[in-house]
XYZ file of C-alpha atoms in Angstrom:
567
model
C 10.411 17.095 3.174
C 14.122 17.557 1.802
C 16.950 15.864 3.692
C 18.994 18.818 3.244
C 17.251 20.813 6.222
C 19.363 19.905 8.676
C 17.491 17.517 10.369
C 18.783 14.655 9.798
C 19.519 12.854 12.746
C 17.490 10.281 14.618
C 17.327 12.271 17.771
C 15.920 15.291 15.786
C 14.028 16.539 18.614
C 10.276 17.742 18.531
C 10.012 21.697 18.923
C 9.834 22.718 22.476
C 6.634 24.568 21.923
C 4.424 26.174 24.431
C 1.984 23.054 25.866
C -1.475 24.301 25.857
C -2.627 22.002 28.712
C -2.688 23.871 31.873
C 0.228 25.479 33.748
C 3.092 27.654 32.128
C 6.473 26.812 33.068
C 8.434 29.749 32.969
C 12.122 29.421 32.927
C 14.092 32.518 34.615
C 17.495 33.093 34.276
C 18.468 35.940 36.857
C 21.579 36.386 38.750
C 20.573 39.153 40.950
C 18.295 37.554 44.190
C 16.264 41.256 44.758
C 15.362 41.613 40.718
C 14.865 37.732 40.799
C 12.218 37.816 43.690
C 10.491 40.745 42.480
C 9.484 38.775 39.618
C 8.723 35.548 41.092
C 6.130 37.435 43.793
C 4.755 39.052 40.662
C 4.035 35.899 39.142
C 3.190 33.633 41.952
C -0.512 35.105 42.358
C -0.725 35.904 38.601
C -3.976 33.652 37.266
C -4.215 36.172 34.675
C -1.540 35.063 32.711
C -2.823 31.247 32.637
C -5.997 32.334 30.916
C -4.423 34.988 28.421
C -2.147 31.880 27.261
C -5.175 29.425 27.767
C -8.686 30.878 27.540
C -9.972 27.454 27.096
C -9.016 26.105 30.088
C -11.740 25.518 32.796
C -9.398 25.985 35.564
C -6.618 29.204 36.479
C -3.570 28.496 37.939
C -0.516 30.222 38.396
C 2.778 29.588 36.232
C 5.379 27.681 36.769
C 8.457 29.618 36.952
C 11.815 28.164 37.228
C 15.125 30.293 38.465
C 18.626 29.660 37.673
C 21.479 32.300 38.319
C 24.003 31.136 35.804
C 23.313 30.522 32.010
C 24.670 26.673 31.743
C 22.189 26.351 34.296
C 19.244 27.721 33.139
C 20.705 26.024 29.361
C 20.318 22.694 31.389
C 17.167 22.748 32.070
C 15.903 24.270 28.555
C 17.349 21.286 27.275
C 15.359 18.555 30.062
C 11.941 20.678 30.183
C 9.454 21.901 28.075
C 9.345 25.468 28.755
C 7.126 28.134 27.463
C 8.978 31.607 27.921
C 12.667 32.150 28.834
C 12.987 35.609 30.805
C 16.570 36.699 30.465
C 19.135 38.780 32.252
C 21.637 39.292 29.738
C 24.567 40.255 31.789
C 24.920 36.759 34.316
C 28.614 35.659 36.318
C 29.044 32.905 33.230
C 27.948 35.211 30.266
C 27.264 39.205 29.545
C 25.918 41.076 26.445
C 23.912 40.245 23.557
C 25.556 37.019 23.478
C 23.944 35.570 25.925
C 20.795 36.310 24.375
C 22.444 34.318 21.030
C 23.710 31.711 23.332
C 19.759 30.797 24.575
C 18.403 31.086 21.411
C 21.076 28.598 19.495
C 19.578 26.360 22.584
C 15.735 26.364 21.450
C 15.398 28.332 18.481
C 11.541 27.705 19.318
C 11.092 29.398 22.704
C 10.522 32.823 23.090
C 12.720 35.007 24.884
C 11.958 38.282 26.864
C 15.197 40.442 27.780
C 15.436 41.416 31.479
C 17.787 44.770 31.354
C 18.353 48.124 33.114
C 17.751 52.024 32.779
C 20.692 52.408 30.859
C 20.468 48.952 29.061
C 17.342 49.937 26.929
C 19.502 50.434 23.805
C 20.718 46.780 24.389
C 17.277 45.593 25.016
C 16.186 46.931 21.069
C 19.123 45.497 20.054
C 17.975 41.922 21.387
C 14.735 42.317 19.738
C 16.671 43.132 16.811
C 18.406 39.651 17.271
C 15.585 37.047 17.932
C 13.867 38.285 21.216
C 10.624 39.052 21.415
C 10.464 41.922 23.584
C 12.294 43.613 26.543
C 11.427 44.500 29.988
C 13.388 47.295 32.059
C 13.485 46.125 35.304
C 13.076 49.328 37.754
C 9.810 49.649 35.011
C 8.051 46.240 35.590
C 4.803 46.214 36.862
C 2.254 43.459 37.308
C 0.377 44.282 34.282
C 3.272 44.785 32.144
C 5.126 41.703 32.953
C 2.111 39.679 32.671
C 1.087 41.402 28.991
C 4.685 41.274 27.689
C 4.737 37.638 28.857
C 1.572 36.813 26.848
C 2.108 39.075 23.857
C 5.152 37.427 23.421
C 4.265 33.732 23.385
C 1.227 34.609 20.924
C 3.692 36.009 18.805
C 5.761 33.165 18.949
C 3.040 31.112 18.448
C 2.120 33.100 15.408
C 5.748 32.859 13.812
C 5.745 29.081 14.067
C 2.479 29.281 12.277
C 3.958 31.011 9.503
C 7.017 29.222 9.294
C 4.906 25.813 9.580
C 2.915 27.527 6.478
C 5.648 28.317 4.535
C 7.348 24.957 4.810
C 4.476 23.074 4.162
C 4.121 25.161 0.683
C 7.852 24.359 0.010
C 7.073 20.755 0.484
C 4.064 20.762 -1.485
C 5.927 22.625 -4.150
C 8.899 20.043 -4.329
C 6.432 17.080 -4.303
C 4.434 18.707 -7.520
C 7.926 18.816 -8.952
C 8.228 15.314 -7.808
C 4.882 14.108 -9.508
C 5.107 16.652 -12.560
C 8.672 14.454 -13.400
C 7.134 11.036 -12.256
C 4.650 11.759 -15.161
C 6.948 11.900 -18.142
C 8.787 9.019 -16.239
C 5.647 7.256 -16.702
C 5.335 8.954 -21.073
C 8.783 7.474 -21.620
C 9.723 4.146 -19.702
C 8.625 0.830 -21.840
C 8.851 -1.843 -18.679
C 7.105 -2.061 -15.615
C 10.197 -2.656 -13.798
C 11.817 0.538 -15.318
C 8.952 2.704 -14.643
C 8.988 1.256 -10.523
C 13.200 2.130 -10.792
C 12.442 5.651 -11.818
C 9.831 6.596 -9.972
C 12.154 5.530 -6.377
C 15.017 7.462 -7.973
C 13.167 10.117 -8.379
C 11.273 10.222 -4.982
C 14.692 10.233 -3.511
C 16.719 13.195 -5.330
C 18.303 16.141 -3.298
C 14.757 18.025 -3.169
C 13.034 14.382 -2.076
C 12.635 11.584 0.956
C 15.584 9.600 2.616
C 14.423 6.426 1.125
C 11.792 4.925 -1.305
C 10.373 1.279 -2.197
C 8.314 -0.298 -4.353
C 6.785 -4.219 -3.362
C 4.309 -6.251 -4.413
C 1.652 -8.763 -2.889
C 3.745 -12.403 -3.440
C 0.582 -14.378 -5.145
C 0.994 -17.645 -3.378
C 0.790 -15.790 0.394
C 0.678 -12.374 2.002
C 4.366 -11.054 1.776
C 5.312 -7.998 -0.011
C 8.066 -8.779 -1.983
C 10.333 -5.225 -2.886
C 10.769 -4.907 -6.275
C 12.076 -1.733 -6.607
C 14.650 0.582 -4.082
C 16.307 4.077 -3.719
C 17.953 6.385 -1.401
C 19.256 5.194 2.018
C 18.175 1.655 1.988
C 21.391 -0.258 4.103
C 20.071 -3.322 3.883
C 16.297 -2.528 5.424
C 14.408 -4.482 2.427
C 16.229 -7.435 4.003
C 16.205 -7.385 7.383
C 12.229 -6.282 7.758
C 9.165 -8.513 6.781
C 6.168 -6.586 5.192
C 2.811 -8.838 4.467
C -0.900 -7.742 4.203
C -2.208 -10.061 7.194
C -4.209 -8.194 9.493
C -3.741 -10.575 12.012
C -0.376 -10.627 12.157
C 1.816 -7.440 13.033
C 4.185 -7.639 10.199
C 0.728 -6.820 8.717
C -0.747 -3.943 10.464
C 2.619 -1.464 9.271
C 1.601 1.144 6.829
C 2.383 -1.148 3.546
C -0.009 -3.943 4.415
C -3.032 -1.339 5.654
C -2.155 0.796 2.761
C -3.082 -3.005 0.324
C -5.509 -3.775 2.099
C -7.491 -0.230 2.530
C -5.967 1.387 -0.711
C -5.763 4.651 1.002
C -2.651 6.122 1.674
C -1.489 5.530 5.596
C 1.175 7.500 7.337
C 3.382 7.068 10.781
C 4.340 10.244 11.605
C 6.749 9.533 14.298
C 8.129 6.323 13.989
C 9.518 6.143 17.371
C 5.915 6.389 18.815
C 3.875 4.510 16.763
C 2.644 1.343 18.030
C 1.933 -0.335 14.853
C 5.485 0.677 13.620
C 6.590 -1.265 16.388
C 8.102 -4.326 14.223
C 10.344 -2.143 11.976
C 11.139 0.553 15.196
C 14.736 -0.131 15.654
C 15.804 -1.294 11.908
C 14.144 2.279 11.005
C 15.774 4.368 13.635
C 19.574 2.775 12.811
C 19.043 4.609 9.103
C 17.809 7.552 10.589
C 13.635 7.119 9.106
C 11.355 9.352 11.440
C 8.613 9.492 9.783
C 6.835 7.257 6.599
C 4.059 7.358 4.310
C 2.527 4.071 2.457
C 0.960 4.490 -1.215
C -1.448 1.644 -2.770
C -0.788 1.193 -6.559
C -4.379 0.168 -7.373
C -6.557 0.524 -10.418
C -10.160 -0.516 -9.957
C -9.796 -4.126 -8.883
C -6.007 -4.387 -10.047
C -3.596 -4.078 -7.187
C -0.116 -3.492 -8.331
C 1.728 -2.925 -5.225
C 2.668 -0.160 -2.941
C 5.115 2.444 -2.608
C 7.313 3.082 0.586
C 8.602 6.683 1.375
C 10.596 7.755 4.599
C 11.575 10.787 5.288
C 13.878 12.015 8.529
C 11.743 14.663 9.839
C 8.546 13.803 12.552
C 5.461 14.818 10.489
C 6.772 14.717 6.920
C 3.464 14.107 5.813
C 0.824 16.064 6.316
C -2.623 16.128 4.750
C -1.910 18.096 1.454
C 1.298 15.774 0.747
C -0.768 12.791 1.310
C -3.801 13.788 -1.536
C -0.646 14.636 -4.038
C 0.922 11.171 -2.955
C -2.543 9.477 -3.629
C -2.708 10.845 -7.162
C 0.935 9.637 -8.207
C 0.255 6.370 -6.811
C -2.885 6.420 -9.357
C -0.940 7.710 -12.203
C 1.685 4.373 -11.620
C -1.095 2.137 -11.449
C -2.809 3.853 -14.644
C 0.672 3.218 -16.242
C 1.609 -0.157 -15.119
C -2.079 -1.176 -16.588
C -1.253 0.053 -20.315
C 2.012 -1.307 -19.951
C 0.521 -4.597 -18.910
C -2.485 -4.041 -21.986
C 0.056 -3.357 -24.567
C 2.498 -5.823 -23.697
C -1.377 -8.303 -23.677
C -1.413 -7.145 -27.018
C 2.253 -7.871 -28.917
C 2.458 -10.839 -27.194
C 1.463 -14.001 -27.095
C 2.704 -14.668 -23.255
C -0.211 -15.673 -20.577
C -0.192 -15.946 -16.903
C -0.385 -19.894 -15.731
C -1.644 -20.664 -11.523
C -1.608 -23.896 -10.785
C -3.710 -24.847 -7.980
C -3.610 -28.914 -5.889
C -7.534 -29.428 -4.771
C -8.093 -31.819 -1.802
C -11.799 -32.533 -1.264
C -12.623 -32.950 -5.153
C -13.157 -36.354 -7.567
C -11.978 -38.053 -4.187
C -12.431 -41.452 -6.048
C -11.284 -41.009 -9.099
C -8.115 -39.939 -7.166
C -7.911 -42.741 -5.199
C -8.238 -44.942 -8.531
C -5.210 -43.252 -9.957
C -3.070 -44.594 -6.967
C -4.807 -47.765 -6.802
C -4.833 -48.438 -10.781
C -1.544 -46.297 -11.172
C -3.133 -43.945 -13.942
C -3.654 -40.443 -15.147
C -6.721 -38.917 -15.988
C -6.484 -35.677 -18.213
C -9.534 -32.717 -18.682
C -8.270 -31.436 -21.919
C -11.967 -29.051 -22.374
C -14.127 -27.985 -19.864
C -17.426 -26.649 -21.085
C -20.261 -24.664 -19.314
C -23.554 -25.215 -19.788
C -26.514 -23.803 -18.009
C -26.375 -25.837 -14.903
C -23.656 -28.396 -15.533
C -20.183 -28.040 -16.639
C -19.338 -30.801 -19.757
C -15.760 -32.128 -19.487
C -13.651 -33.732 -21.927
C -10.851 -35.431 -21.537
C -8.617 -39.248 -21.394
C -7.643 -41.751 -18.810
C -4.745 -43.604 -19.501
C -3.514 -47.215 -18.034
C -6.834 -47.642 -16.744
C -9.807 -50.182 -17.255
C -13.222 -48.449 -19.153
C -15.294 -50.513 -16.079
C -13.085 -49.607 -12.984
C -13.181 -45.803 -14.361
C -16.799 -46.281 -14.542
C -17.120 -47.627 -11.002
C -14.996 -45.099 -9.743
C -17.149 -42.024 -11.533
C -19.964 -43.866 -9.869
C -19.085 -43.636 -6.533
C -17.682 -39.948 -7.486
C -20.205 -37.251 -5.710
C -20.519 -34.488 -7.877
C -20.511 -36.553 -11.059
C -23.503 -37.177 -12.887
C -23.067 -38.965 -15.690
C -20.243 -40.163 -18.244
C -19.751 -41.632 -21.578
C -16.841 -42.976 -23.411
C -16.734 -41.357 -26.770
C -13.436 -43.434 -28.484
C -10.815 -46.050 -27.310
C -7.630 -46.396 -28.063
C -5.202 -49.631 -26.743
C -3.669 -47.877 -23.525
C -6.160 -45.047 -22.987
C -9.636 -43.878 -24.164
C -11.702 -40.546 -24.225
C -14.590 -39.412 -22.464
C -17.390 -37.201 -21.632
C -18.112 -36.407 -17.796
C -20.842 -34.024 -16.760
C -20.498 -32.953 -13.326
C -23.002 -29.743 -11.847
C -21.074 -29.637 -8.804
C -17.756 -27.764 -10.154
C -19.750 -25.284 -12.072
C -19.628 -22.674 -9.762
C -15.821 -22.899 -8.984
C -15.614 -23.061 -12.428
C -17.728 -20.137 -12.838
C -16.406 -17.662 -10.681
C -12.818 -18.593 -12.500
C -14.638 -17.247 -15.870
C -16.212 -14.088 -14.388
C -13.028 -13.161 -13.691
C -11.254 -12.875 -16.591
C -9.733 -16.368 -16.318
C -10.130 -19.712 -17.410
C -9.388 -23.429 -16.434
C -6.879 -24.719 -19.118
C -6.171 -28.252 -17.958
C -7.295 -30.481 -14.687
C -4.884 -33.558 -14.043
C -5.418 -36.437 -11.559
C -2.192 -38.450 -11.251
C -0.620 -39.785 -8.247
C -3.076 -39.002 -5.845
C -3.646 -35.285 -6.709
C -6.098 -33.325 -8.449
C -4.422 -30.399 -10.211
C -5.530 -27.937 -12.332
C -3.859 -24.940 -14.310
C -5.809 -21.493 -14.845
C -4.631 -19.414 -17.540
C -5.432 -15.387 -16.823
C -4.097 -12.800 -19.498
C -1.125 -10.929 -18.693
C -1.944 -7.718 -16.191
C -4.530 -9.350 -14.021
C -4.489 -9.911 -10.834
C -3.218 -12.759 -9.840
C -3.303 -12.414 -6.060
C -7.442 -11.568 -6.442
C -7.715 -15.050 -8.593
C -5.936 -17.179 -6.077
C -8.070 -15.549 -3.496
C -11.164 -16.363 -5.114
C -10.544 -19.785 -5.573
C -9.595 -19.960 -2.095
C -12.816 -18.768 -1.062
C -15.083 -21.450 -3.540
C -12.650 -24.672 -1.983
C -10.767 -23.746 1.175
C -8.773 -27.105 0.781
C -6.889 -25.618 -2.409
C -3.216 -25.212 -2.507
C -1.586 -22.711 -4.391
C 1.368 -24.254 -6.143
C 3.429 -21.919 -8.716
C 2.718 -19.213 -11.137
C 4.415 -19.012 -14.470
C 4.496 -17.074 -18.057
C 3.872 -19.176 -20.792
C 2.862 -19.000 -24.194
C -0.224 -19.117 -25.748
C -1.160 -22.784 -27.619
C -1.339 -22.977 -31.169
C -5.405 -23.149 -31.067
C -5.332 -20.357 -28.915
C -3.370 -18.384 -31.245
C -5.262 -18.784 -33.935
C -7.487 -16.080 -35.586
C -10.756 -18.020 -34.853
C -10.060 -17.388 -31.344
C -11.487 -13.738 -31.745
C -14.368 -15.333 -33.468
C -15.294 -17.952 -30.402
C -14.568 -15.070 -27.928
C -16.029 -12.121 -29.523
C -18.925 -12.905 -31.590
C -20.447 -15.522 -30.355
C -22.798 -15.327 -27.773
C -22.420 -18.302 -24.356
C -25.066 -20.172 -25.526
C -23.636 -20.335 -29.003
C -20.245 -21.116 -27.861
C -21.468 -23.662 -25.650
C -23.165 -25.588 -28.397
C -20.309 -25.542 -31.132
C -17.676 -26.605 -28.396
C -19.497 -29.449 -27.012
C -20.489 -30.217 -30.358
C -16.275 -30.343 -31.109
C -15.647 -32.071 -28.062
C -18.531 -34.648 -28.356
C -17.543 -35.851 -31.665
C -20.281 -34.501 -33.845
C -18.022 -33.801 -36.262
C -16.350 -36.745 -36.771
C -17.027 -39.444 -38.774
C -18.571 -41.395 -38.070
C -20.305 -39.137 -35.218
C -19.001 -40.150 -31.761
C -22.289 -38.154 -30.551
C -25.521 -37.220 -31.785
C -27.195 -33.801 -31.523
C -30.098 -35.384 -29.101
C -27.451 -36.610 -27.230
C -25.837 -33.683 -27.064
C -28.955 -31.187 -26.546
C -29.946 -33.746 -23.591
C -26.396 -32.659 -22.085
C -26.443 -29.008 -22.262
C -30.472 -28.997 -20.910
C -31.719 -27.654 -24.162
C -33.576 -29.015 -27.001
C -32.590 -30.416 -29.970
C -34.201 -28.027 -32.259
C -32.730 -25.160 -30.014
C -29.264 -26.717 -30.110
C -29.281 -26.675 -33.987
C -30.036 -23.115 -34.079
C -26.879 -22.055 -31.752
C -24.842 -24.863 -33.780
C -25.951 -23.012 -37.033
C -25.299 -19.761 -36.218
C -22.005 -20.011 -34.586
C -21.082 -21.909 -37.373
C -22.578 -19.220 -39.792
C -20.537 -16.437 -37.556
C -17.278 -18.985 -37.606
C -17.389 -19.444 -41.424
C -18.128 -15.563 -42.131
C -14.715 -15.187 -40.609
C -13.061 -17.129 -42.918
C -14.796 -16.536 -45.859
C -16.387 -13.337 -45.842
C -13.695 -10.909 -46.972
């Protein structure tokens, strides 16, 4: 996982480890034709060896063995073939000694090496072993049987020592990522901001013991882009050349960010170069030296924050272990941008504003405010059982050609006109048909602060509190009218009513029905004097009797006045 390892650069290349897939290729380097040929004929009708290396294969066949009589030869081909076993004769016309045997193994510090030497050469033989090899051979010794059990002995050690070594870096990684997490968590005790918390936790996924590069982005609410917020490490300008967006359709969309939103699991390319589905951000990656990348969602239950980006330049930075620890700091971010998001809900007064443009809605009474040049305003909007009440004013506008134009409205049922004033006048529509847009807005957490018609559009404005999701919302209302546009989001405050201390009261004490009745009852103009509405009138609206309304109108008002007055 650290960058200091050595392996930094883009043409890091895989481990030339033994291919378990069939035929050995053995690579000898052997200057002498007689010693060179006794091998070879050794090996040439030598099945044995195949199925020592590969008892799972079906089939036998004999190795593969390459010869080359000079060392820059047989370096050569090291470097162009995969090769499974070097057998080496240490003293060769280009090199002699031991360092020859340090000369092969600077090559491919992977492959296993078997010393070829003489009778009097056996000292030098333990003295390779000593150095790296994994065994020696004395030529005027070889047998068969010996060559083929040295040959096989020594690749299973081999194999063995990468094991450990693959083992004990994996531990090392694990252990530095811990670290990583252990200091992401008192990043997340002491940062106040969001956008401080996101800073630190890329710094710190990106010091000396870290990745090559972190990012944090998040979902843009009006589309599917995933807008960085946050950067560290060997960025270069890569946040601005690349596009990143959750559409599984498109493949700016089927990278590890967007399936990592879309799934929240954590996804991971571990080879870059290779990956088809890395294809759109191949090249941009491989200029700043990214080989491998992992993807984290920042999601708590239905929240989703975001995701983090983490490259690293080794192949296979990422194994299964790192990916479970990587999981469980994206969780702790989430868990901290949500009380971040509660307490700043809490100390202030700020709420989230979407405002959406609805096409196939009130498709007359739009019309009428191009024809008529006038605005119509829903100040209230209240639910009932089965119909949704809303009050609100039309201005520069005729009481009869509204009326006409409600009329002809589908989805309208009925409207009154509860006061006039010289340019405008209020009224009372009740229309079934938007309850269940209006509905699933509520469910979620949300609610529809103001609907405009005005120049040919139908607007409307939901207000959400600060920390929900925003992108889920706009989704949702998507799905109820597939003709809605998503037009801006914004922070606003609260209005003076809504920052009043009844507001607990209406939200938290009374029950729908009750709230229902003492709203419309506002709205309606029971209160006023004289009454704009009776409470038949307004019983006959909400589908309820009269006697029925009076109870939820007295005990909301009971609940309302206890507020004030109880203490």
């Amino acid at each position: 996982m650290s960058e200091s390892d050595g392996r930094t650069e883009w043409d890091w290349d895989q481990e030339r480890v033994p291919e378990e897939t069939g035929t050995l290729r053995l690579l000898l380097i052997e200057d002498n034709p007689g010693d060179a040929r006794l091998i070879q004929e050794m090996l040439r009708d030598s099945d044995e060896l195949t199925r020592r290396v590969n008892p799972d294969e079906s089939s036998s066949q004999t190795p593969d063995v390459v010869r080359e009589n000079r060392l820059d030869d047989g370096l050569e081909v090291l470097d162009s073939e995969p090769t499974d076993l070097v057998l080496l004769d240490l003293n060769l016309p280009d090199s002699t000694g031991l360092e020859t045997l340090e000369t092969v193994s600077e090559a491919s510090d992977e492959t296993p090496i078997v010393v070829l030497t003489g009778l009097r050469d056996q000292e030098v033989g333990v003295q390779a072993i000593q150095r790296g090899a994994q065994d020696f051979l004395v030529k005027d010794e070889v047998t068969s049987e010996l060559l083929v059990r040295t040959i096989h002995h020594a690749i299973e050690r081999a194999k063995q020592e990468r094991e450990r070594l693959r083992q004990r870096e994996q531990l090392e990684a694990l252990n530095r990522l811990n670290r990583i997490g252990h200091d992401i968590t008192h990043a997340v005790i002491t940062t106040e901001t969001r956008a401080e918390l996101e800073q630190q936790v890329c710094d710190r996924l990106v010091e000396p013991d870290g990745y090559r590069f972190a990012w944090i982005g998040s979902v843009d609410p009006g589309n599917s882009d995933v807008v960085p917020k946050a950067a560290a490490g060997v960025e270069e300008g890569y946040l601005d050349e690349i596009e990143v967006t959750t559409d599984e359709d498109e493949p700016t969309g089927q990278g590890p960010a967007g399936t990592a939103i879309r799934t929240g699991s954590v996804q991971v390319v571990n080879d870059a170069t290779i990956d088809a589905e890395f294809e759109p951000w191949r090249e941009p990656a491989r200029e700043r030296g990214y080989r491998s990348t992992a993807a984290i969602p920042i999601v708590h239950e239905d929240l989703v924050y975001g995701v983090i980006g983490v490259y690293s330049s080794s192949p296979r930075a990422f194994t299964g272990p790192e990916t479970t620890i990587l999981a469980r700091i994206g969780d702790v971010i989430a868990h901290a941008i949500t009380a971040i998001e509660r307490r700043d809900a809490l100390v202030s007064d700020a709420v989230i504003e979407l405002e959406f443009r609805v096409g196939e809605m009130a498709e007359e009474l739009v019309e009428l405010s191009v024809t008529e040049e006038c605005t119509i305003e829903f100040e209230q909007l209240v639910q009932g059982d089965e119909t949704l009440l809303a009050y609100g004013s039309a201005t520069d506008v005729s009481e009869e050609a509204f009326r006409d134009a409600v009329d002809e409205t589908d989805g309208i049922s009925d409207v009154r006109v509860l006061a006039a004033r010289r340019e405008a006048f209020e009224f009372e529509l009740v229309a079934p048909a938007a309850v269940s847009l209006f509905e699933t807005i509520a469910t979620h957490g949300g609610r529809v602060a103001s609907a405009t018609i005005a120049d040919g559009e139908f607007r409307f404005v939901v207000e959400l509190p600060r920390g929900r999701d925003t992108r889920q919302m706009i989704e949702l209302i998507r799905d109820q009218h597939a003709d809605t546009t998503y037009l801006a989001q914004r922070t606003t405050e609260r209005s003076e009513r809504g920052r009043s201390g009844s507001t607990s009261v209406v939200e938290e004490e009374l029950t729908e029905k009750q709230r229902a009745a003492i709203e419309t009852a506002y709205f309606a103009g029971y209160f006023d004097w004289p009454r704009e509405s009776t409470g038949e009138e307004i019983a006959e609206r909400l589908g309820i009797s009269p006697a029925t309304f009076n109870q939820h109108l007295r005990t909301a008002e009971r609940k309302f006045f206890d507020s004030v007055f109880g203490e």
